[in-house]
Structures are given as structure tokens and as C-alpha cells.
Short mmCIF file of C-alpha atoms in Angstrom, two decimals:
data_model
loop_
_atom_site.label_atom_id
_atom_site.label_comp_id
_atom_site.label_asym_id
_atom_site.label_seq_id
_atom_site.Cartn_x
_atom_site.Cartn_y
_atom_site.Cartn_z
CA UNK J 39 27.44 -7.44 9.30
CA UNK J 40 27.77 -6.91 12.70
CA UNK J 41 27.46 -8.84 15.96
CA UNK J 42 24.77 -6.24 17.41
CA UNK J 43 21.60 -7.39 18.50
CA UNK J 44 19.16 -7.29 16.09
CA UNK J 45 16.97 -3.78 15.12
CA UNK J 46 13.07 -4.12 16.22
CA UNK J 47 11.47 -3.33 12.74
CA UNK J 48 9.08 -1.31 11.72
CA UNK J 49 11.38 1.34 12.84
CA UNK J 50 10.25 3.85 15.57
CA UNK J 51 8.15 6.75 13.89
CA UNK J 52 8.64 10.33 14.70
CA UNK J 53 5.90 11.61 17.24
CA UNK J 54 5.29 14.98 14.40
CA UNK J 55 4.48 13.97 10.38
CA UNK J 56 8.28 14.10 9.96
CA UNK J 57 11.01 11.73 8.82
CA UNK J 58 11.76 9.16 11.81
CA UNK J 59 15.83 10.22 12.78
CA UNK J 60 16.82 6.44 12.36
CA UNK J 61 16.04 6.84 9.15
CA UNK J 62 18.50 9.03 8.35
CA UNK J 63 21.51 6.86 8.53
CA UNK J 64 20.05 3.93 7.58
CA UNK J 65 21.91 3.73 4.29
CA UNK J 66 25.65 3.76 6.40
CA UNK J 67 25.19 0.27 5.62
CA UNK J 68 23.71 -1.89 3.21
CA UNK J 69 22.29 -4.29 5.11
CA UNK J 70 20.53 -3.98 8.45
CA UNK J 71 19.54 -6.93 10.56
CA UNK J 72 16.03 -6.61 12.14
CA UNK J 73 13.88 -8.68 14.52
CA UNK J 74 10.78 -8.65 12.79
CA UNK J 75 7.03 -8.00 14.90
CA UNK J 76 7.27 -11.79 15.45
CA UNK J 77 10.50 -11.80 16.93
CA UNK J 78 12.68 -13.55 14.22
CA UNK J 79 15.27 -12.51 11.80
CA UNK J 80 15.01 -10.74 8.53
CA UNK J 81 17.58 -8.39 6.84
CA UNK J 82 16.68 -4.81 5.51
CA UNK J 83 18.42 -3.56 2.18
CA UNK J 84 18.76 -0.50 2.65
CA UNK J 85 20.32 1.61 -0.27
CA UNK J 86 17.78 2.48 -3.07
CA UNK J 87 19.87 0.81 -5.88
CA UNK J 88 20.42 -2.51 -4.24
CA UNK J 89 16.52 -1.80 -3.58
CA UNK J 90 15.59 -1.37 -7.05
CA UNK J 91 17.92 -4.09 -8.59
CA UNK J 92 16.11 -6.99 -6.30
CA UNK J 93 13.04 -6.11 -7.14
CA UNK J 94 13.53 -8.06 -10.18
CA UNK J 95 16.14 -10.63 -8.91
CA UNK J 96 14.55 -13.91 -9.05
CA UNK J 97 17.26 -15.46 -6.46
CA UNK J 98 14.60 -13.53 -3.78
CA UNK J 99 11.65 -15.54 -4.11
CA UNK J 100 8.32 -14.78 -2.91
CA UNK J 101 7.04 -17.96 -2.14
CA UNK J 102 7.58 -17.57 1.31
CA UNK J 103 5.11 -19.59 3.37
CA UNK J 104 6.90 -22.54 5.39
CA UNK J 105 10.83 -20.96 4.87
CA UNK J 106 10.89 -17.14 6.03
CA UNK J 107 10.12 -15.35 8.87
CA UNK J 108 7.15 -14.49 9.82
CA UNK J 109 5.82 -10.72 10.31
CA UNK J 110 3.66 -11.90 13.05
CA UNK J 111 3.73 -14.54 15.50
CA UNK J 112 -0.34 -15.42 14.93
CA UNK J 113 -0.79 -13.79 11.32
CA UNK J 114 0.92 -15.14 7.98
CA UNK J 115 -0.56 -12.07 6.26
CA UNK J 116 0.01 -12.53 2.45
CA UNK J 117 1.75 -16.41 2.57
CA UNK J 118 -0.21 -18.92 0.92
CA UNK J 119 1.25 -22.36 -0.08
CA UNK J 120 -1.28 -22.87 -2.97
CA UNK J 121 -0.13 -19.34 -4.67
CA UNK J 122 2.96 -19.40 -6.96
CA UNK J 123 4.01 -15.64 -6.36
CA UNK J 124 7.79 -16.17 -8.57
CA UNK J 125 8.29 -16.37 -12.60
CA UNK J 126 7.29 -17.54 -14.60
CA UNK J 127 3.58 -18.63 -13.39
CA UNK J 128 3.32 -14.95 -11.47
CA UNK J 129 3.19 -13.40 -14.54
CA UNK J 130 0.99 -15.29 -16.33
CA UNK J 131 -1.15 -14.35 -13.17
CA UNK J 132 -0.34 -10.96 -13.52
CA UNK J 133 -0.99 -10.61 -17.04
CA UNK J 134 -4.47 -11.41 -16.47
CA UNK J 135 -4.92 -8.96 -13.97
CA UNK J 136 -3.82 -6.42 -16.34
CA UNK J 137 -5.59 -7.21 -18.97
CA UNK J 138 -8.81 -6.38 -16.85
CA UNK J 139 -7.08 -3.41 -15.49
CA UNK J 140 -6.67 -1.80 -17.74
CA UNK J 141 -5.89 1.93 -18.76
CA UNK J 142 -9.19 2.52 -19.89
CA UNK J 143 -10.77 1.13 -17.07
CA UNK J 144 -9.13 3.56 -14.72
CA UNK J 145 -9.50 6.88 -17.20
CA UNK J 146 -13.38 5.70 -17.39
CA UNK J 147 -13.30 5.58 -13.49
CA UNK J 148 -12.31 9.07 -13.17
CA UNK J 149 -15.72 10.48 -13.46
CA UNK J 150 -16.68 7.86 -10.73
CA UNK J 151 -14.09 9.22 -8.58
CA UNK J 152 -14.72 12.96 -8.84
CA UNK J 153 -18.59 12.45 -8.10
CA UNK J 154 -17.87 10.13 -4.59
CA UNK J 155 -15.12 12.89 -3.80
CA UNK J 156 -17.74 15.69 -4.28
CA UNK J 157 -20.04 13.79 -2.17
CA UNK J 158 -17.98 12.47 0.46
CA UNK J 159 -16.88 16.30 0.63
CA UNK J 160 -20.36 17.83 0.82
CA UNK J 161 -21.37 15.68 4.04
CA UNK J 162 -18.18 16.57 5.54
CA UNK J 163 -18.81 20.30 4.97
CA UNK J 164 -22.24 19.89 5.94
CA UNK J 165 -21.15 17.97 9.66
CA UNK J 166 -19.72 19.51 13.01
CA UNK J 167 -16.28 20.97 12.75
CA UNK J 168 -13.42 19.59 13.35
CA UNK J 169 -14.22 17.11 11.24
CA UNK J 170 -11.83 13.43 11.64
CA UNK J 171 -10.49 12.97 8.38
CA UNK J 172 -9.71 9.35 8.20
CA UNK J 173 -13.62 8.49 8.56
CA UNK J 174 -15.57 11.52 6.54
CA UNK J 175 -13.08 10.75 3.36
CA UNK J 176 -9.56 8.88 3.62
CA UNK J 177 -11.53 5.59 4.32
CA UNK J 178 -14.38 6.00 2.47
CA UNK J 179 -13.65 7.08 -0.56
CA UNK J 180 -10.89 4.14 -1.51
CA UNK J 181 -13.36 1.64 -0.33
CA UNK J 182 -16.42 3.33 -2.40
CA UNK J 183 -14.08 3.22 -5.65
CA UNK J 184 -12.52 -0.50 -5.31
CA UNK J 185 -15.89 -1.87 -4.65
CA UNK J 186 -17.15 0.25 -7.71
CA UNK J 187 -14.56 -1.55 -9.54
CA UNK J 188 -14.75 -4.86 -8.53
CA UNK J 189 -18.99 -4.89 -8.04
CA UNK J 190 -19.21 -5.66 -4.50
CA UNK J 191 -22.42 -4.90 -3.48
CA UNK J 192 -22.79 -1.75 -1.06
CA UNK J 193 -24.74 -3.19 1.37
CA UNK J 194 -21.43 -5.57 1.95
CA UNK J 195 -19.55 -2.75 2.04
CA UNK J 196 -18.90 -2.37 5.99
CA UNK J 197 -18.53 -6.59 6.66
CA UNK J 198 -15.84 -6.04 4.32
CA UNK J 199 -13.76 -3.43 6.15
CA UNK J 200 -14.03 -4.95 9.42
CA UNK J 201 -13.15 -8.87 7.62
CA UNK J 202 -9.73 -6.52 5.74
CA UNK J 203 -9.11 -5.17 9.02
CA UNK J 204 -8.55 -8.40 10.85
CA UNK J 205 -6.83 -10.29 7.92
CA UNK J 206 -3.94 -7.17 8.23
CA UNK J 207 -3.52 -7.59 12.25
CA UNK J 208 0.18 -8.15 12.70
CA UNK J 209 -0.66 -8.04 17.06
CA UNK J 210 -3.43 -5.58 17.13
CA UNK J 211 -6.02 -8.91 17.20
CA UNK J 212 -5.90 -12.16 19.32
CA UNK J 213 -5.05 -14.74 17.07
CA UNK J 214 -8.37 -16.62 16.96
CA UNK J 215 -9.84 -13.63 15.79
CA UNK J 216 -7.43 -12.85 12.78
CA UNK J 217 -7.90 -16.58 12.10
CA UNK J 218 -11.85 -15.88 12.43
CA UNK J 219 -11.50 -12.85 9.87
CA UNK J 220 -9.24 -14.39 7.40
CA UNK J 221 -11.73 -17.59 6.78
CA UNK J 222 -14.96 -15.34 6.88
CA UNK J 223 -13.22 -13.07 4.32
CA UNK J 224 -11.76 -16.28 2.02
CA UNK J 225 -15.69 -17.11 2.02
CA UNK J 226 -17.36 -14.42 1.48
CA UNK J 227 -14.88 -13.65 -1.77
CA UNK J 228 -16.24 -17.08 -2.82
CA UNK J 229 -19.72 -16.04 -2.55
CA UNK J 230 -18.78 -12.90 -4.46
CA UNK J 231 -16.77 -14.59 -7.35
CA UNK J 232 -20.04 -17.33 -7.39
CA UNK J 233 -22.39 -14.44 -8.11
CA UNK J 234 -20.27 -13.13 -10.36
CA UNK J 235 -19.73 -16.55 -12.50
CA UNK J 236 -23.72 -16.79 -12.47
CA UNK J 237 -24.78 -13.07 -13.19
CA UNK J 238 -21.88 -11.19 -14.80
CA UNK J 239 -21.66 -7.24 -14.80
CA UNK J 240 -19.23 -4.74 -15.69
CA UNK J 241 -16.72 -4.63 -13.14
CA UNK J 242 -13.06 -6.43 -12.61
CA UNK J 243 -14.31 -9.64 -11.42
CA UNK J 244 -16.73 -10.55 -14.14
CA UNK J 245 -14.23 -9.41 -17.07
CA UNK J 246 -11.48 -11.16 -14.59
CA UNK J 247 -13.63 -14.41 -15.03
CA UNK J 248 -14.60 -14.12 -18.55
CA UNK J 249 -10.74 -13.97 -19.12
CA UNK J 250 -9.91 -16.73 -17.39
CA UNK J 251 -13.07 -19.00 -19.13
CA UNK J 252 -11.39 -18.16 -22.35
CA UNK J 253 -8.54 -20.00 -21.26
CA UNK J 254 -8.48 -21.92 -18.33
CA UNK J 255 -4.80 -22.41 -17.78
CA UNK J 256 -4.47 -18.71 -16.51
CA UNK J 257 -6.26 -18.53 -13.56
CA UNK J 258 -7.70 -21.10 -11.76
CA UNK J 259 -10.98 -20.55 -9.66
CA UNK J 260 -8.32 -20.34 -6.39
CA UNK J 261 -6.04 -18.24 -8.10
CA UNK J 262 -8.58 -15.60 -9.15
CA UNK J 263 -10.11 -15.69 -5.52
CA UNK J 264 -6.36 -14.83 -4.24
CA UNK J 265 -5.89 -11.87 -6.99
CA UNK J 266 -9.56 -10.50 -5.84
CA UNK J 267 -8.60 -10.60 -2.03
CA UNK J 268 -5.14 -8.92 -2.86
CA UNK J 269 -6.93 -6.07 -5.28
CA UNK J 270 -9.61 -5.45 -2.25
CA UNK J 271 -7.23 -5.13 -0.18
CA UNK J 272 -4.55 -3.12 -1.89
CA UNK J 273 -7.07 -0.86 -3.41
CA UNK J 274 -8.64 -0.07 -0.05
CA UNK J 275 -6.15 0.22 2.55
CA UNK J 276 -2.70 1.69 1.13
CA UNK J 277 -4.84 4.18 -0.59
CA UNK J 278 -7.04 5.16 2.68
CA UNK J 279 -3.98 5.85 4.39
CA UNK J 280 -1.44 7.24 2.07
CA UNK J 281 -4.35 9.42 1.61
CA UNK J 282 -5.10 10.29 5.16
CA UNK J 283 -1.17 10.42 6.11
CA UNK J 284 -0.13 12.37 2.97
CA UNK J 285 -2.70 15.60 4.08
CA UNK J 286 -1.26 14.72 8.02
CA UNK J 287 2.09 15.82 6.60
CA UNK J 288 1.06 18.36 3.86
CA UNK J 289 -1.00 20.30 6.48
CA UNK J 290 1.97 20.10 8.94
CA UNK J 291 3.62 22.00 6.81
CA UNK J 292 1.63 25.21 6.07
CA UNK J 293 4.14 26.99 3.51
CA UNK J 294 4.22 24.18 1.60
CA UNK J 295 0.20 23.71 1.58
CA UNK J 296 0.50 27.53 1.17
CA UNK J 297 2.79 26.68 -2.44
CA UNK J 298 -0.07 23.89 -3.38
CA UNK J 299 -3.08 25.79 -3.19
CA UNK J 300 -1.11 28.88 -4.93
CA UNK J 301 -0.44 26.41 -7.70
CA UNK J 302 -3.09 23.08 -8.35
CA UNK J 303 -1.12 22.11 -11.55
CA UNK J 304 1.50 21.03 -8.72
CA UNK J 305 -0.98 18.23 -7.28
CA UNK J 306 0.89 15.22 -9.35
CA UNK J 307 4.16 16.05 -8.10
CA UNK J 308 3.01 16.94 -4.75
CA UNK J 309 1.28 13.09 -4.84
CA UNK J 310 4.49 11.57 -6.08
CA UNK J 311 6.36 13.79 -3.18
CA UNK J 312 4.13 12.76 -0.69
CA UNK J 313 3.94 8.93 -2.02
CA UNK J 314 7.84 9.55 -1.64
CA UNK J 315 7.98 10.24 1.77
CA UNK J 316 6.41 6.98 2.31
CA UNK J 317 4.71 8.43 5.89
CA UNK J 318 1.87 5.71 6.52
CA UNK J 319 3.83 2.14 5.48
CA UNK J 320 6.98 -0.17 6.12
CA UNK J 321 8.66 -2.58 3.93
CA UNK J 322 6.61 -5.48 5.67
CA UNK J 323 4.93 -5.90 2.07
CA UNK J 324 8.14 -6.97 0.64
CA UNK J 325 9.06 -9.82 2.48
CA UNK J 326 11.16 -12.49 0.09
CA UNK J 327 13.28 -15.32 1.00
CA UNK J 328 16.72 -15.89 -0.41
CA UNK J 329 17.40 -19.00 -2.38
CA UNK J 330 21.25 -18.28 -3.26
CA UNK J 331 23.80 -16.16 -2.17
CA UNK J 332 23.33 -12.58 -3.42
CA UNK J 333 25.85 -9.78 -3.51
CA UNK J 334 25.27 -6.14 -3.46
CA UNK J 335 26.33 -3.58 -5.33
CA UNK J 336 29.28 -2.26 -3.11
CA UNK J 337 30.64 -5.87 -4.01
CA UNK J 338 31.54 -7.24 -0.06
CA UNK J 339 28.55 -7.30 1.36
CA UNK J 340 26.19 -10.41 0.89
CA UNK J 341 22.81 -11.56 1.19
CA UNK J 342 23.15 -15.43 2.64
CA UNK J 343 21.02 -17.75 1.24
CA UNK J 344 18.13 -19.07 3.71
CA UNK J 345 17.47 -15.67 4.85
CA UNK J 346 14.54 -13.52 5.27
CA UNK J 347 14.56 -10.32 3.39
CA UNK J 348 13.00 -7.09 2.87
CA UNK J 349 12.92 -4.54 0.17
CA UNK J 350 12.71 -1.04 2.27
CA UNK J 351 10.83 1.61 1.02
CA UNK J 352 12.94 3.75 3.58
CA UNK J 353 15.27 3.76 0.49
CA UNK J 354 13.46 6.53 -0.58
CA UNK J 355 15.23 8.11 1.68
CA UNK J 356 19.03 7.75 0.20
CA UNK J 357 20.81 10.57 -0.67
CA UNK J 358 22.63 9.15 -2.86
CA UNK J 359 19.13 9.07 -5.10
CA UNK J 360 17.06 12.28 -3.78
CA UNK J 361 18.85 15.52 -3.81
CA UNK J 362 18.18 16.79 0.33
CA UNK J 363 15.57 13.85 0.71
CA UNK J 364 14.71 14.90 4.33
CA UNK J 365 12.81 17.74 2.84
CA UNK J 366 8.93 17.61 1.39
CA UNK J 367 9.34 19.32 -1.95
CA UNK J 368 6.06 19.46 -4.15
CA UNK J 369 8.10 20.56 -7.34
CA UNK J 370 10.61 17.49 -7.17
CA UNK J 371 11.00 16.18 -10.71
CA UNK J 372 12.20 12.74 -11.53
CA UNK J 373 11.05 11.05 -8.69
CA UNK J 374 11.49 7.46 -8.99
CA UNK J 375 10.23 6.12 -5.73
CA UNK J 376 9.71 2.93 -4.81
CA UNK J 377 6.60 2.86 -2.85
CA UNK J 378 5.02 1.14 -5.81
CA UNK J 379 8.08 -1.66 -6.01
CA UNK J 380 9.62 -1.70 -9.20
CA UNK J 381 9.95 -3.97 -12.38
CA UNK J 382 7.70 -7.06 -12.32
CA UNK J 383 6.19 -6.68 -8.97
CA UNK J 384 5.28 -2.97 -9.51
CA UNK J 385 2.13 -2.45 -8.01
CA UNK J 386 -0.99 -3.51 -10.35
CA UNK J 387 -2.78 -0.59 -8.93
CA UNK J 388 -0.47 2.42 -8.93
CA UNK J 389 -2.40 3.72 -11.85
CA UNK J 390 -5.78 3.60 -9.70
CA UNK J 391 -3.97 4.80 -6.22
CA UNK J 392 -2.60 7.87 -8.63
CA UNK J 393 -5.77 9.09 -9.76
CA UNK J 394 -7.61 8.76 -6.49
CA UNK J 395 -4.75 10.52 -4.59
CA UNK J 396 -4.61 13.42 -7.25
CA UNK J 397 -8.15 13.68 -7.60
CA UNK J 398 -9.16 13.47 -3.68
CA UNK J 399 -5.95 16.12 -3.10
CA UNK J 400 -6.92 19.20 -5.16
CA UNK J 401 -10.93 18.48 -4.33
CA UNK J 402 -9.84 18.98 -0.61
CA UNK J 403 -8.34 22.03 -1.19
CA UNK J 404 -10.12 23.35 -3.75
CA UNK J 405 -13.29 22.95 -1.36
CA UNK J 406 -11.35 23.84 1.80
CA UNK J 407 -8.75 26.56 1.09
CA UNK J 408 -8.64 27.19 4.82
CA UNK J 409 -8.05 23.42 5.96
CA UNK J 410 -5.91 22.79 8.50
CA UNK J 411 -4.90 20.11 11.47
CA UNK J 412 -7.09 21.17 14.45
CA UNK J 413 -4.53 19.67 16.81
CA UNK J 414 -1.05 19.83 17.01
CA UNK J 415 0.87 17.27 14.47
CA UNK J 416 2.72 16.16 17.28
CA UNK J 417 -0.57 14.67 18.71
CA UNK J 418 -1.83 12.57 15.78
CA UNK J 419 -2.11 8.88 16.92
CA UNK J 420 -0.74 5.73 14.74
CA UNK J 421 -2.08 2.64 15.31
CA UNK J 422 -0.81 0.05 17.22
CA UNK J 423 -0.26 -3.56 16.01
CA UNK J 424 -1.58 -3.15 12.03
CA UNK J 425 0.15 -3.32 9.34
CA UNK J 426 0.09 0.00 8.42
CA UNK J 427 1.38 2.69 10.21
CA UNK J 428 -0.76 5.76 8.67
CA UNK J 429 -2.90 7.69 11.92
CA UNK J 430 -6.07 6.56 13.72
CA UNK J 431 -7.69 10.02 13.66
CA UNK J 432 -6.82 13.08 11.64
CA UNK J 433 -9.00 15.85 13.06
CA UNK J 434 -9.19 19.10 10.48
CA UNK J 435 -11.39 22.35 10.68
CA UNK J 436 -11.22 24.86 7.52
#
């Protein structure tokens, strides 16, 4: 490690939908120290195989409320002291979750999914060109499907995107605002799950809930309220702008949207490619706290114990996984990214975020051959202070 002052994390994004240059060497060493948005100490892993191996090391815990770092000075984000988030009680969480979420859930959504798309689509087609992406279909159509799933009402619909939007401020919000959104969005989940418990339907939470009555030791009524915050929130926001960013940096590309459209059986990979490239998100998810000494694979450097860690998803970057990894290509086969994590903290809705992504992708293009950015890539506009770093506004004409 060296003596250096600490790197300011998330790292500086390129001003285009291209690979930020301090990416590209991040992987000279295995472990970079970083001042997170709050201003204290974390460490990035860097290399995708140290990446993948700690996914599943149980010496990084997850319980980190009270002992790591904080993202944000005003905003624990995902840190709750009442939520067990290591082995073995996680996964008799998880299990639960997966039990409802099941394979045949998602297949059965599919229909669901192609009839918002087709909607979503015709009101865009039918409104003033250019047309901003991000609000015609990227957010909508993520939050129309999770609420689908989980039966939240659609007149609640908009309370709960501004009430998500808060809860993810890392310095976008003052602080008694975030703390204002997080409590109003902690009770209106409790209204939710209350309905739910009194007039059951077919969606997540109900079947979530019947699980759970069968045997009460696997959720509690807390623990289910925390899985249905995380699910809402997942399923709207990572998907909104992996969705929005992925197009940002396909249509920044012609030749390669060119290669897409010439070819629709190449949507999956292109998705995977694009999920790859990782364009709209930082490692700030993957925050974990070291409770022993850990050494990496090169077998001198290690991981103290008491620190702050995170995973980074800028290991999809390493060229010692991805053959020319700088380079967006839609036929890439064998692409084990880790933008879903890996092992047992593999993202309970990468089967969802798949379908939506594939479906949404060839609908756009199928329905727009012609799209296009209407400004220059270079002039897209990230947000400042979320926790996402996807674009504000993605203006397209066709």
C-alpha cells in the first residue's frame, strides 16, 4: 500500500459514454485506498478474481452499521442494525425471497413487460421530438413492472419515486430531508405490507407473507418490510438507469447500433455487454467490513482487519478476465461480469433486470430503427450527489 493520499471514490467519469481513463490502470494494484463521498477510508479491490472470490468470503461481513465507513456523511443508505445481512440468517432471508421469485414468476411477467414497453413506446412516438429518454421509458417502465410485481397501487406510484429518490441521496439532499424520505418511505411500506396481510393478491408481497405465516421463523414482520424496501428499490432504480445509460452508450456508438439492429438475436449479449461496461453505477453497493485479516490472491498484499471495503465492479474492466475490455463488443461470449455480485449475494433480481433490459432493447429499436442521441454524447449530464451515476436527461429523435 502506499503512503499517497487517499483516491476520492466514485472515480471521475468520462465527459462521452466511454470508459473513465483511471479506470484503465486500476488493476496495477490490488488494492486502492479511497476517501469515500463522506470523507473516510475504504479500500477498493480491484482485480476481478480477488473480486469474485470475496464475494463469498464470510471474513467481509455485511453488517456494517456502527463499524465501517460511511458512503455519506448524512445518509447510511442500506445499514440497518436490526438486519442480519451475513450467513447463516441472510440466507434463510434470502431463500424466502426466492421462493416468491421465482422463475415462473418472471417468465409469466414477460407478457406484462412487452405490453407497458409497447405502450410506453406509443406515447413516446406519439409526443414532440427529441424525445428525453430517461422520463418517456428508462424510468417508467422499471417502476410500472416492480410495482406490477409487488401490487403497489398505481395511484402510489409517483410518492414512491420521489420517497426512493431521497432514501438514495449520498449529498444531492440536505440531511433532514433524506432523513424525512427514509421514515415516510419505512411507513408507507408498512401501510403496504398491512394491506397486504388483510387483503392478499397475487403479487410478491402477499405470496412473500403467506410464506413467512407458514413459518414464522423466516421472516419476521421487520425483516419482510426490509426485503420489500430493498426489491422496490433494486427493481426500480438500477434497472431505470442501466437502461437509460446502456442506449447513452449503444447510440454513441453508431456501427455498433448499426451491428444490433442488422442482427436482434444479438440483444442478450449486447445486454450482458452493456451490463458489462457497468456505465451508470459504482461499487458503493458493496460496501463490507473486514473482521480478519484477508490475503489476496497475489499472496503479499492484505486486507487489514477493521477496514472498510468494497467489491468494484470496475473489475469488469481487468484484462486479465476480458479479452480488449476497453471495447463495447455485442458478440462477447462468456461474459461473467460482476455487476450482479456473485455467489450468495448475487443479485435476487438479475433474472427480472435481464428480461426488462432485453425486452425494452430490441422494442426500441425495432420501433425506432432511426434512433439516435439528438445531442452530442459528450453533453449528456450525470447527476450530482446520487447514488447512481447513470444521466439526468437522454434526449433521442429517430
Amino acid at each position: 500500500m502506499s503512503a499517497s493520499c487517499p483516491v476520492g471514490y466514485p472515480l471521475p467519469w468520462a465527459p462521452a459514454p466511454d470508459i473513465p481513463k483511471s479506470w484503465t490502470t486500476l488493476t496495477e494494484q490490488p488494492l486502492l485506498e479511497i476517501a469515500l463521498p463522506s470523507g473516510e477510508p475504504a479500500l477498493l479491490v480491484t482485480r476481478y478474481k480477488d473480486v469474485r472470490r470475496l464475494f463469498a468470503d464470510e471474513r467481509l461481513s455485511r453488517n456494517t452499521f456502527g463499524r465501517a465507513s460511511r458512503v455519506s456523511a448524512s445518509n447510511d443508505l442500506f445499514g440497518d442494525p436490526n438486519i442480519d445481512n451475513d450467513p447463516p440468517q441472510y440466507l434463510t432471508e434470502r431463500s424466502v425471497v426466492m421462493r416468491a421469485f421465482s422463475a415462473r414468476r418472471i417468465e409469466a411477467l414477460r407478457e406484462v413487460v412487452k405490453v407497458i414497453v409497447a405502450e410506453l413506446l406509443d406515447a413516446m412516438e406519439a409526443g414532440p421530438q427529441p424525445a428525453e429518454l430517461m422520463e418517456a421509458f428508462a424510468y417508467p417502465l422499471p417502476i410500472l413492472v416492480i410495482c406490477h410485481m409487488l401490487g403497489v397501487p398505481p395511484q402510489d406510484r409517483p410518492k414512491f419515486r420521489r420517497l426512493i429518490d431521497g432514501f438514495l441521496s449520498v449529498s444531492k439532499l440536505p440531511e433532514d430531508e433524506v432523513d424525512q424520505c427514509r421514515r415516510q418511505y419505512w411507513d408507507y411500506l408498512t401501510e403496504l405490507i398491512d394491506s397486504k396481510r388483510a387483503e392478499p393478491g397475487d403479487d410478491l408481497i402477499s405470496d412473500m407473507i403467506e410464506i413467512s405465516r407458514e413459518d414464522p421463523a423466516k421472516l419476521t414482520a421487520y425483516q419482510l418490510q426490509h426485503w420489500v424496501k430493498t426489491l422496490l428499490i433494486a427493481g426500480y432504480v438500477t434497472t431505470a438507469s442501466q437502461l437509460g445509460t446502456g442506449m447513452a452508450v449503444l447510440l454513441h456508438r453508431p456501427e455498433v447500433t448499426a451491428e444490433l439492429k442488422a442482427d436482434l438475436s444479438l440483444v442478450p449479449s449486447a445486454v450482458e455487454e452493456l451490463l458489462r461496461y457497468q456505465m451508470m453505477g459504482t461499487s458503493l453497493g458493496t460496501l463490507r467490513y473486514a473482521v480478519e485479516d484477508i490475503e489476496l490472491l497475489d499472496g503479499s498484499t492484505v486486507i487489514p482487519k477493521g477496514s472498510t471495503v468494497l467489491l468494484s465492479q470496475e473489475s469488469n474492466m481487468d484484462p486479465e478476465e476480458f479479452a480488449d475490455p476497453l471495447t463495447l463488443d455485442i458478440r462477447r461470449t462468456d461474459n461473467h461480469h460482476l455487476t450482479f455480485g456473485a455467489g450468495i449475494h448475487f443479485c435476487a433480481g438479475a433474472a427480472l433486470a435481464r428480461m426488462e433490459l432485453q425486452e425494452a432493447t430490441e422494442a426500441l429499436l425495432r420501433r425506432f430503427p432511426g434512433l439516435r442521441l439528438a445531442v452530442p454524447g459528450e453533453e449528456l449530464r450525470r447527476p450530482v450527489g446520487g447514488f447512481l451515476a447513470g444521466y439526468t436527461e437522454i434526449p433521442v429523435s429517430w
